[in-house]
Every structure is written in C-alpha cells, then in structure tokens.
Coordinates of N, CA and C in Angstrom, one line a residue:
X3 N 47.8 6.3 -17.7 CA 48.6 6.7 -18.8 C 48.8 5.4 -19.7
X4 N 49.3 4.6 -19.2 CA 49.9 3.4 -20.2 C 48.8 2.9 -20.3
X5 N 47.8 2.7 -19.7 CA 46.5 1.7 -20.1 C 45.6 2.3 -20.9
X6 N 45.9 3.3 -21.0 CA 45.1 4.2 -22.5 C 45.6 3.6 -23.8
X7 N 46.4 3.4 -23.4 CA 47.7 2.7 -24.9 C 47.3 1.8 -25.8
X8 N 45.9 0.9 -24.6 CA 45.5 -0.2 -25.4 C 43.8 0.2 -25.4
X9 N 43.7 -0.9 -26.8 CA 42.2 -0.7 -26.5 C 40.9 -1.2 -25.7
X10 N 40.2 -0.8 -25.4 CA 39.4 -1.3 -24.4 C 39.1 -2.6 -24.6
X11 N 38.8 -3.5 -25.3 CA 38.4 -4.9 -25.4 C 39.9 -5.8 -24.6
X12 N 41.2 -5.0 -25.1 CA 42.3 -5.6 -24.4 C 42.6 -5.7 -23.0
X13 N 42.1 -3.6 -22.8 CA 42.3 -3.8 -21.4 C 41.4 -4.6 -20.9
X14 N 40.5 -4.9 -20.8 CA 39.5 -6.0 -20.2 C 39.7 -7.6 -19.9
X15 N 40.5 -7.7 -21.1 CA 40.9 -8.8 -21.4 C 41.8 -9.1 -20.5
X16 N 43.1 -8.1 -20.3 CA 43.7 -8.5 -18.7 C 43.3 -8.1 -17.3
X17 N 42.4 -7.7 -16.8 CA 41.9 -7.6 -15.7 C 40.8 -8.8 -15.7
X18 N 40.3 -9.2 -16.7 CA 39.8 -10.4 -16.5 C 40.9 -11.2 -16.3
X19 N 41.6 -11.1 -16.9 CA 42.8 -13.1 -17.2 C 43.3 -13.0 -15.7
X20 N 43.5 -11.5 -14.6 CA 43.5 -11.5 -13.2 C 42.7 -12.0 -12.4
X21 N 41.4 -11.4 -12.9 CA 40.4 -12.2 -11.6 C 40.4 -13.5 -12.4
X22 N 40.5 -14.2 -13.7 CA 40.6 -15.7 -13.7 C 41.5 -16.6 -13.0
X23 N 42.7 -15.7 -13.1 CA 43.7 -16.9 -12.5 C 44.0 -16.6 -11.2
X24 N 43.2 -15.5 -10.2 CA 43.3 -15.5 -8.8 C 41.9 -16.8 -8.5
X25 N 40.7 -16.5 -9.3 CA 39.7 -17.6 -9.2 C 40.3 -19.0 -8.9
X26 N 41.2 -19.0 -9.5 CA 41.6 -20.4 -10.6 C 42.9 -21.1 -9.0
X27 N 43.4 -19.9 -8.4 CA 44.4 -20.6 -7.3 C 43.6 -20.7 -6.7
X28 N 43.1 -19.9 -6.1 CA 42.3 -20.1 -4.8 C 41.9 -21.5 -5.4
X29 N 40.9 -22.0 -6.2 CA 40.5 -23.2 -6.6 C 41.5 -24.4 -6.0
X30 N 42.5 -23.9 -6.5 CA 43.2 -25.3 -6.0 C 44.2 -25.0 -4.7
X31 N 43.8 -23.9 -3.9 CA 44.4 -23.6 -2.4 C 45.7 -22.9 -1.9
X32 N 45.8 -21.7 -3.3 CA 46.6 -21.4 -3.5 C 46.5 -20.4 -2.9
X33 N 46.8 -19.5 -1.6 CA 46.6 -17.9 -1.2 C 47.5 -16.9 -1.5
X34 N 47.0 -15.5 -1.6 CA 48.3 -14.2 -2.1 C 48.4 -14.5 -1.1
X35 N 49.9 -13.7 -0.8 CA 50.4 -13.5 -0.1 C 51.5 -14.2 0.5
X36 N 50.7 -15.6 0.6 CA 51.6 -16.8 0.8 C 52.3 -17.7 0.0
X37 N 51.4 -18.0 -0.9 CA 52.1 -18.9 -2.0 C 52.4 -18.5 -3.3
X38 N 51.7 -16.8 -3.6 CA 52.1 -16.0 -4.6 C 52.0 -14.8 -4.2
X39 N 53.1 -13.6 -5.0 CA 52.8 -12.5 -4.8 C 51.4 -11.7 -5.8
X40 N 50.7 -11.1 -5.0 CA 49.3 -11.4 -6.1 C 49.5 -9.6 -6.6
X41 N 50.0 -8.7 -6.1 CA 50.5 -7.6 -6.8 C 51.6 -7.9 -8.5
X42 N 52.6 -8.9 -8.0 CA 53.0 -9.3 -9.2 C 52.4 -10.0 -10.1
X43 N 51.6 -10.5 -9.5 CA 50.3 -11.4 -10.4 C 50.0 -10.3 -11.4
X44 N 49.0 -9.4 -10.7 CA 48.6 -8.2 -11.0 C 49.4 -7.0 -12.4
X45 N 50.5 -7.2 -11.8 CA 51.6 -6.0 -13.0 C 51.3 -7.4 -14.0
X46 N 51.7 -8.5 -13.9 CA 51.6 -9.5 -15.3 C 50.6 -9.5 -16.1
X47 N 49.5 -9.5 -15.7 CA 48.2 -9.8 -16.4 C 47.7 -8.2 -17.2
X48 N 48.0 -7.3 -15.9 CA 47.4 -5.7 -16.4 C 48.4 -5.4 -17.6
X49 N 49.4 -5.8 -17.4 CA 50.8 -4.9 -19.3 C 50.9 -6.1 -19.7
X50 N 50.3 -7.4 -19.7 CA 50.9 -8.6 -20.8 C 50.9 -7.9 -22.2
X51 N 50.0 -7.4 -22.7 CA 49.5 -7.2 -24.0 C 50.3 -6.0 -24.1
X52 N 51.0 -5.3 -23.7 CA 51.2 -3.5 -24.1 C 51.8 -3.7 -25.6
X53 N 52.3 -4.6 -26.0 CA 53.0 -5.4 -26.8 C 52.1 -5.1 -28.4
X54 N 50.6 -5.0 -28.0 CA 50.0 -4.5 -28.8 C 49.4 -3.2 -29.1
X55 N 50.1 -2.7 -28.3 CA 49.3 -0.8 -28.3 C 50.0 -0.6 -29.8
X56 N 49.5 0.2 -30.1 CA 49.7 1.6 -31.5 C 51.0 2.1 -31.6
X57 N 51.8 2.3 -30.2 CA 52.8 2.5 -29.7 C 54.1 1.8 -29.6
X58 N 53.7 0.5 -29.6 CA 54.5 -0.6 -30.3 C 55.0 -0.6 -31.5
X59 N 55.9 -0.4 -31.7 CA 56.3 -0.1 -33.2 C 58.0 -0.9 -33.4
X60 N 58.2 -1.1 -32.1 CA 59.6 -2.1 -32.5 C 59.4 -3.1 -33.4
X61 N 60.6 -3.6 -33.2 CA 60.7 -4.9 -34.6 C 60.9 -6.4 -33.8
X62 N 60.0 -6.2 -32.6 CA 60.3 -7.5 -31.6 C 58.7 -8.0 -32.4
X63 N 58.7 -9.1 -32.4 CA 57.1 -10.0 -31.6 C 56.3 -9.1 -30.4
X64 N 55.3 -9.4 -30.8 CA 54.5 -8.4 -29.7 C 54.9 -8.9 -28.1
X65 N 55.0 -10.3 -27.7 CA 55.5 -10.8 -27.0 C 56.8 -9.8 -26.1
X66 N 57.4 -10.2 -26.7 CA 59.1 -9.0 -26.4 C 58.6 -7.5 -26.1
X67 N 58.1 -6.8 -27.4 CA 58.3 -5.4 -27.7 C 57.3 -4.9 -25.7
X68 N 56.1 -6.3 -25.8 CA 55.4 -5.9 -24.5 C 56.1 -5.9 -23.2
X69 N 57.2 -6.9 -23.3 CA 57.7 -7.3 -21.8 C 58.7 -6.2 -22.0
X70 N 59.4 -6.1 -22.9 CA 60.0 -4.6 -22.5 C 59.7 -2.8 -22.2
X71 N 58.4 -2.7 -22.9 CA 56.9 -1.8 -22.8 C 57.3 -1.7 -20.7
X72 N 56.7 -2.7 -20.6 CA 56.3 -2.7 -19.1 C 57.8 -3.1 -18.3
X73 N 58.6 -3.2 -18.9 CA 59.3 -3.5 -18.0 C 60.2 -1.8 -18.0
X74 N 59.9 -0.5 -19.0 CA 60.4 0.1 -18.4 C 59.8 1.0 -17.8
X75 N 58.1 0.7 -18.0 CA 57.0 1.5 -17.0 C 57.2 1.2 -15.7
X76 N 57.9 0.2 -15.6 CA 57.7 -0.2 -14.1 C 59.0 0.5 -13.4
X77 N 60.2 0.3 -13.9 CA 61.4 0.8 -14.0 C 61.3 2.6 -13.5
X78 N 60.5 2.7 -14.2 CA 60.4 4.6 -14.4 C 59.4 4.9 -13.0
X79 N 59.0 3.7 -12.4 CA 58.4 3.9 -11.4 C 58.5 3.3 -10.1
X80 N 60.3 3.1 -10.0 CA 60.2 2.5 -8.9 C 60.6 1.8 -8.6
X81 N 59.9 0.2 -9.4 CA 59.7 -1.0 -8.8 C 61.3 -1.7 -9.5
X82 N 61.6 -2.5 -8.2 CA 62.5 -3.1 -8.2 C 63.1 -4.0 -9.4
X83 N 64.5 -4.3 -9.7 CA 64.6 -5.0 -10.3 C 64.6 -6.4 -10.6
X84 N 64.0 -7.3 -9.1 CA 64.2 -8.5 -9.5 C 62.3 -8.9 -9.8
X85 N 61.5 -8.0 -9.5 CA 59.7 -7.7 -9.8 C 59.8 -7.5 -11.4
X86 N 60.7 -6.5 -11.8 CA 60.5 -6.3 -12.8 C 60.9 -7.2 -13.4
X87 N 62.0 -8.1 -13.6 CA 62.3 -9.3 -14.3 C 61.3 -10.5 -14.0
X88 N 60.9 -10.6 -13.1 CA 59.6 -11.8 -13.4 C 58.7 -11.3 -13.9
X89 N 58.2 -9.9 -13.7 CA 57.0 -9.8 -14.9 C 57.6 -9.5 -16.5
X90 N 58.6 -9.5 -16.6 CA 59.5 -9.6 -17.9 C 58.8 -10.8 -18.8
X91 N 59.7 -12.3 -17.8 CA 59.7 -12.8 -18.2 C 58.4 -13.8 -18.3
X92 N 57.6 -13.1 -17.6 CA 56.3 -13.8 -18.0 C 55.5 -13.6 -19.2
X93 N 55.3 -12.2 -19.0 CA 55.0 -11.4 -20.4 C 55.6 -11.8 -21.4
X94 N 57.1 -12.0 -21.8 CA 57.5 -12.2 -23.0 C 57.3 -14.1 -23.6
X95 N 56.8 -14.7 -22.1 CA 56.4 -16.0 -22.7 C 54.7 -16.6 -22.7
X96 N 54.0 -15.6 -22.6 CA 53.0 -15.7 -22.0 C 52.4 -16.4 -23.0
X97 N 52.4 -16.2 -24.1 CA 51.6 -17.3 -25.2 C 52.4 -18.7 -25.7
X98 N 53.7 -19.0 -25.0 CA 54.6 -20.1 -25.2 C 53.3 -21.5 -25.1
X99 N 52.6 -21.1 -24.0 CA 51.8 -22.7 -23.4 C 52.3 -23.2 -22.6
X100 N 53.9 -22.7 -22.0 CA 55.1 -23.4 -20.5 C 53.8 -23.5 -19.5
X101 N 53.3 -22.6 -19.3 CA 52.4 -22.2 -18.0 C 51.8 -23.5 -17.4
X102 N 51.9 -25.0 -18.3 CA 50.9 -25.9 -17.8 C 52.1 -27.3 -17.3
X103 N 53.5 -26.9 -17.7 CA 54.4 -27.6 -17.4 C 54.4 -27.6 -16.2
X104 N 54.7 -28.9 -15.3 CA 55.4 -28.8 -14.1 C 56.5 -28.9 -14.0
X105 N 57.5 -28.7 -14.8 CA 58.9 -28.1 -14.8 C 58.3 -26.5 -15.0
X106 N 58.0 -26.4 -15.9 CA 57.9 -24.2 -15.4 C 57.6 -24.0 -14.2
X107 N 56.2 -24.8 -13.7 CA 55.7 -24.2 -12.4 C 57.3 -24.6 -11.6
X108 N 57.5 -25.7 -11.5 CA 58.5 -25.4 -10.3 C 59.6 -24.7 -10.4
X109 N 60.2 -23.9 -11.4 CA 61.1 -23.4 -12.0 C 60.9 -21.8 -11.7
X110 N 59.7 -21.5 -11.9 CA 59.3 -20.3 -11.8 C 58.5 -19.7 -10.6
X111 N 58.2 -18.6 -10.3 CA 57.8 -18.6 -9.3 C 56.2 -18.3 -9.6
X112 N 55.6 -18.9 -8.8 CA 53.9 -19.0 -9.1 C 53.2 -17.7 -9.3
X113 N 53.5 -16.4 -9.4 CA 52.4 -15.4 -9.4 C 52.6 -15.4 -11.7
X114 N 54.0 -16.0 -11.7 CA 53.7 -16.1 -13.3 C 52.8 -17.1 -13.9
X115 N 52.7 -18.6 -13.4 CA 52.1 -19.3 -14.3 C 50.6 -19.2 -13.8
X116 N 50.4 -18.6 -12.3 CA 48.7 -17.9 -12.1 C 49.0 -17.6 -12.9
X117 N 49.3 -16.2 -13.2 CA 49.1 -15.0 -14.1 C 48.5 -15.6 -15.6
X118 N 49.5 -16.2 -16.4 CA 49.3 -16.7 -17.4 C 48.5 -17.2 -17.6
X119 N 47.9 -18.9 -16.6 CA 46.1 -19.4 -16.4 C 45.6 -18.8 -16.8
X120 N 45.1 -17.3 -16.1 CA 44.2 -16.9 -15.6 C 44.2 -15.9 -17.2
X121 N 44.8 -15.6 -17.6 CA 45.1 -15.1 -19.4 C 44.5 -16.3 -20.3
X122 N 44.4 -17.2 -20.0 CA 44.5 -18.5 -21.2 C 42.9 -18.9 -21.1
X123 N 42.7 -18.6 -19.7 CA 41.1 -18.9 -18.8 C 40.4 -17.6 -20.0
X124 N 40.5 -16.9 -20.0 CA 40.0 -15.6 -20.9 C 39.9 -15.9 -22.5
X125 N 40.8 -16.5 -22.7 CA 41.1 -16.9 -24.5 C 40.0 -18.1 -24.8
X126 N 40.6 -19.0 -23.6 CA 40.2 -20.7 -24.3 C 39.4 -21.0 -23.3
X127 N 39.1 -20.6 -22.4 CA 38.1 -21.4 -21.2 C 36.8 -20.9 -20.9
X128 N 36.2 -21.1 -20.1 CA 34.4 -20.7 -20.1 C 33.7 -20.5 -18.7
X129 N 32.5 -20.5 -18.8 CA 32.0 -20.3 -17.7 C 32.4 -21.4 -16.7
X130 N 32.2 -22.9 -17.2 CA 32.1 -23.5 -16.2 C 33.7 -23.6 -15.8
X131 N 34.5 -22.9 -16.4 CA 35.8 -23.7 -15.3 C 36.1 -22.2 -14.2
X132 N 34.9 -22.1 -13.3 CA 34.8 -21.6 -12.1 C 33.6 -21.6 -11.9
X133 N 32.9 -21.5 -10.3 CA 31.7 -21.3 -10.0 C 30.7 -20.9 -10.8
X134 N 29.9 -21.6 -10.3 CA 28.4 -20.7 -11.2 C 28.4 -19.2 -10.9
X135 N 28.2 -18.6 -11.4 CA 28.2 -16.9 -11.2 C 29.1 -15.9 -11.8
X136 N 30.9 -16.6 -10.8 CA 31.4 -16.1 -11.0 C 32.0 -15.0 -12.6
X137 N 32.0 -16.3 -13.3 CA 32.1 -15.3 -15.1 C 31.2 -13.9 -15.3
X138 N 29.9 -14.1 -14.8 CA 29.1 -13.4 -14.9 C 29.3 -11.9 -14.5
X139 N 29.7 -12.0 -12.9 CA 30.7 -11.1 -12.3 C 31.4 -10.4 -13.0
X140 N 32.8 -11.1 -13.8 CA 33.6 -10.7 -14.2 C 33.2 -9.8 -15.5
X141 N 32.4 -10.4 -15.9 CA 31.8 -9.9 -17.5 C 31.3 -8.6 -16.8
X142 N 30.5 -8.6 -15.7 CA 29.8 -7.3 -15.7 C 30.7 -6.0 -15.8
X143 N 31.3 -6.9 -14.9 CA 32.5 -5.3 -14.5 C 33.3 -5.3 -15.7
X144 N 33.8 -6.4 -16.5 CA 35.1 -5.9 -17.6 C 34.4 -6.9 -19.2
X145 N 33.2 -6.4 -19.6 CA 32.7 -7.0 -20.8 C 33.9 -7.3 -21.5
X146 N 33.6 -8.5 -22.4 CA 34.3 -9.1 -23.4 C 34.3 -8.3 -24.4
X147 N 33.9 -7.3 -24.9 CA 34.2 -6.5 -26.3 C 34.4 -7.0 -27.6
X148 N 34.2 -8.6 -27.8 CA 34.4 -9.0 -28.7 C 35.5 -10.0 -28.1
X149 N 36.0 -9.8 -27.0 CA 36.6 -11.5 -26.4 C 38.0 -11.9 -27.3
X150 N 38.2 -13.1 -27.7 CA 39.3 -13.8 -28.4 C 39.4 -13.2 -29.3
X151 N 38.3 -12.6 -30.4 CA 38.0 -12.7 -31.9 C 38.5 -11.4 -31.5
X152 N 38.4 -10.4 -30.7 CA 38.7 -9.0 -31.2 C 40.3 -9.0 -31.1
X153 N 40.9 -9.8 -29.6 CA 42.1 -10.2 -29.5 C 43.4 -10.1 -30.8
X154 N 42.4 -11.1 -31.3 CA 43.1 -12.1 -32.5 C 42.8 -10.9 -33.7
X155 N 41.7 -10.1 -33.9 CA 42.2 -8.7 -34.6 C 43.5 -8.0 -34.8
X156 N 43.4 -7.6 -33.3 CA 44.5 -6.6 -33.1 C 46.0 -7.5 -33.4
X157 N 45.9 -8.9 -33.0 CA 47.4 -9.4 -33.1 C 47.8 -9.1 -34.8
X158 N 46.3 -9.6 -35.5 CA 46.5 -9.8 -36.8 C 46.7 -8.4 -37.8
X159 N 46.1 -7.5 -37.4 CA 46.3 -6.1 -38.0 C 48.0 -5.9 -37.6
X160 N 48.5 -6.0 -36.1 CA 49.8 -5.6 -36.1 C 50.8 -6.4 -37.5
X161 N 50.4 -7.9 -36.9 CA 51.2 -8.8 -38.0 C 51.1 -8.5 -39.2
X162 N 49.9 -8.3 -40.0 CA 49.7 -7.9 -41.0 C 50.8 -6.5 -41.6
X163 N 50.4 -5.7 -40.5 CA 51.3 -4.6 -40.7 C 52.9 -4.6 -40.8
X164 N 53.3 -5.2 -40.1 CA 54.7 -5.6 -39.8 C 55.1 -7.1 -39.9
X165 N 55.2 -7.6 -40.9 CA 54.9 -9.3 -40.9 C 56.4 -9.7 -40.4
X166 N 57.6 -9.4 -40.7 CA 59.0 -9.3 -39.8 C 58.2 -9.7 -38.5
X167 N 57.6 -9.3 -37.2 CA 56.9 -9.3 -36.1 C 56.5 -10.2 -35.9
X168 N 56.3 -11.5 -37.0 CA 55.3 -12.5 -36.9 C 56.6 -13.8 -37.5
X169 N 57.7 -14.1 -36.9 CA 58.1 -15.0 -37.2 C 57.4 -16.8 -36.8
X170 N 58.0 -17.3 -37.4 CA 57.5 -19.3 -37.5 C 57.7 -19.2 -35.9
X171 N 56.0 -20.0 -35.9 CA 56.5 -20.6 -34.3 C 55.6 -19.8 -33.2
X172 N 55.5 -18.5 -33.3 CA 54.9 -17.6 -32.7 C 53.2 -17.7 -33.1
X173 N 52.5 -16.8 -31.8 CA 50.9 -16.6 -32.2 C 50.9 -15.8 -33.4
X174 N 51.4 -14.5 -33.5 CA 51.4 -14.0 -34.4 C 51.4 -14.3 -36.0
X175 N 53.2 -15.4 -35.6 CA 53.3 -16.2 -37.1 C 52.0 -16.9 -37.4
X176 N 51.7 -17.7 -36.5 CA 50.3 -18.5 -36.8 C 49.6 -18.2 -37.8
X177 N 48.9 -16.9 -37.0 CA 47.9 -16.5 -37.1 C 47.9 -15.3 -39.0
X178 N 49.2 -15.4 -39.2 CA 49.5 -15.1 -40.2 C 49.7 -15.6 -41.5
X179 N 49.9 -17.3 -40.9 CA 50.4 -18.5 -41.7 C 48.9 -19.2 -42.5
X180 N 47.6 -18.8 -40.8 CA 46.5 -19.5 -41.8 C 45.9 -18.3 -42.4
X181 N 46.0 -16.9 -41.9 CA 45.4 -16.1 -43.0 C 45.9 -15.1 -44.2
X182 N 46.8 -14.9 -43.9 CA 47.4 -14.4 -45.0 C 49.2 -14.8 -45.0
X183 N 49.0 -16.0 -45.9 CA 50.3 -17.1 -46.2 C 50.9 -15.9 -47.0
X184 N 50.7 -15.5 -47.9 CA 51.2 -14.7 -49.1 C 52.1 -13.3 -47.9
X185 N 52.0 -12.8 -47.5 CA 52.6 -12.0 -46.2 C 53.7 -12.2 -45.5
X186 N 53.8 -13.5 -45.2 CA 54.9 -14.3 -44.7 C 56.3 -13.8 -45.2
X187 N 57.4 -13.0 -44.6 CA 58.2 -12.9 -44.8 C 59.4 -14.2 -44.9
X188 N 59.0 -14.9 -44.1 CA 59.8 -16.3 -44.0 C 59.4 -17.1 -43.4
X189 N 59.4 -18.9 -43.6 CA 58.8 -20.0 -43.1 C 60.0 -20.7 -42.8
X190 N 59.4 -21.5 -42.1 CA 60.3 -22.8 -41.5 C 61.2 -23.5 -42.7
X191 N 60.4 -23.6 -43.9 CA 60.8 -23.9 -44.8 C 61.9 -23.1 -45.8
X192 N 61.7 -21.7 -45.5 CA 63.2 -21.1 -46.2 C 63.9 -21.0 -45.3
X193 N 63.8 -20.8 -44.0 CA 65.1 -20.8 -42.6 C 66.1 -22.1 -43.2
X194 N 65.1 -23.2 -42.9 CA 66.1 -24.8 -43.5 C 66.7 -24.5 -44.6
X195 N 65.8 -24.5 -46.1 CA 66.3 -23.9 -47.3 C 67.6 -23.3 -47.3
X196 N 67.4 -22.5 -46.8 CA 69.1 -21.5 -46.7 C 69.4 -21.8 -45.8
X197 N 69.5 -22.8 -45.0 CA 70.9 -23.2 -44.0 C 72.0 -23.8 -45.4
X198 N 73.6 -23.6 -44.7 CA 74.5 -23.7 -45.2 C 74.8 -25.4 -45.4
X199 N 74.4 -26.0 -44.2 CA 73.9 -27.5 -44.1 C 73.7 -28.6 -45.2
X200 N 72.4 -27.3 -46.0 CA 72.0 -28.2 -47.1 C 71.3 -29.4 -46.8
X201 N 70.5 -29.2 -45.9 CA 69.5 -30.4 -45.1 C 68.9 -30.9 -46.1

C-alpha cells in the first residue's frame, strides 16, 4: 500500500540506498544483528522519501512531512515506539550530511547513519565504491529510472508546487534557489532583513 505512494524510480532508489549501505558496513566489518539493527536499517531507507508521494500535501519540507508519513505507517502497524523514533529521526535528517560526522555516528545509533550512506551511495557515489559487480546486481534487480536527475524532478516539481516547502538551507530550498529564484518565497536575506535587530 504505502509503496505505491511513490514512484517507481524512487522506490528503487531506496531499496538500492539499502543494499548500498548494507554493502558499505559490511565493507568496513560492520554485521546486522550485532552492530546494527538491519530491519531498522531497512524501515529507514524503504519510507525515507514518502515525503515525496502525491500524498504529501502538508506544509512541512519533504524531509518532516516523510518522517511523519512513516512514522504513522509504522505506528498503525505495530511497531514500537522507540523504532519508530529512530527511523523518525533519520528520515527527517536524511539530506542534513550529519551521516559523515563522528559525533552523529556516536550519538546515534548505527542502523541510521548506514541507512543514510547507503542513500547518499545512490545519489553521489558509483560503481566503484563497492566490488566489481556488485552495482550491477543492484541495477538489475532495482534499475535507476533516471537515478539522481529523476530524484531531483520530483523534489523540484513538489517545491515548485509548494515553494513555502522549500525553505533556506534545505535540498529542496536549493534546488529552488538555482532554478527557479523568482519562486522563492523567502531567502536568508529577507529572514535577516526583517529581523527586529536591524543587522
């Protein structure tokens, strides 16, 4: 049900960013079970994005509107409250970049900043940062669909749509800021502007 929500190039997109960042621990001797929970891995990577379904229509950041999306699918299903708050909070920071801190990693518990890798491994990374083969694997079973670029569509059609959604600072805003400036509900520069300060 919920994974209908999105479109196929997305869902792909997180069942890949799964098998990248399980690739990606093991690499450095990390095992489920023991040093992460790889089912919570799993819920993180499979709803990061819900944030962009059709169905999304809140007035959060895709970010937010997603971690709340899945955090009441999971809710409605069961799963505990302190599972559901770490795939919360992964989801709603998942494009921050924390993932490569070692204050996050130790702060947090490891099935999130896998999770995230293995998401960023999909956006920004390539064949070679895993075995020979491996990508190839991955591609068979969950094609790219157009990969980053179709990604960066859907963010941009939402933001487009709802530019409030795309505040300074965010992917969204970004991605808003270099292509359609004129859209921009508000910049860094009118937030200051109208502080009372008078900076």
């Amino acid at each position: 049900m919920i994974a209908g929500e999105l479109e196929p190039s997305i869902r792909n997109h997180s069942l890949r960013g799964f098998l990248f960042g399980r690739a990606h621990a093991a690499a450095q001797g990390l095992r489920p079970g023991t040093d992460y929970d790889e089912e919570t891995m799993f819920l993180i990577c499979a709803l990061h994005d819900l944030g962009l379904a059709e169905t999304a229509s809140g007035p959060q950041r895709f970010e937010l509107e997603g971690a709340d999306a899945a955090a009441g699918f999971l809710e409605a299903h069961g799963v505990a409250d302190e599972r559901v708050d770490i795939v919360w909070d992964a989801i709603a920071a998942h494009t921050s970049g924390f993932s490569d801190s070692p204050v996050y990693r130790r702060r947090r518990p490891a099935a999130i900043w896998i999770a995230v890798s293995g998401i960023g491994f999909d956006v920004a990374g390539g064949p070679d940062d895993f075995p020979a083969g491996f990508a190839d694997l991955v591609h068979d079973a969950y094609p790219r669909l157009g990969g980053t670029r179709a990604l960066t569509a859907v963010i941009e059609r939402q933001a487009t749509a709802h530019p409030h959604k795309a505040p300074p600072g965010s992917l969204a805003g970004e991605i808003l800021r270099l292509r359609h400036p004129e859209l921009l509900p508000f910049s860094w520069d009118i937030v200051v502007d109208g502080s009372g300060w008078k900076d």
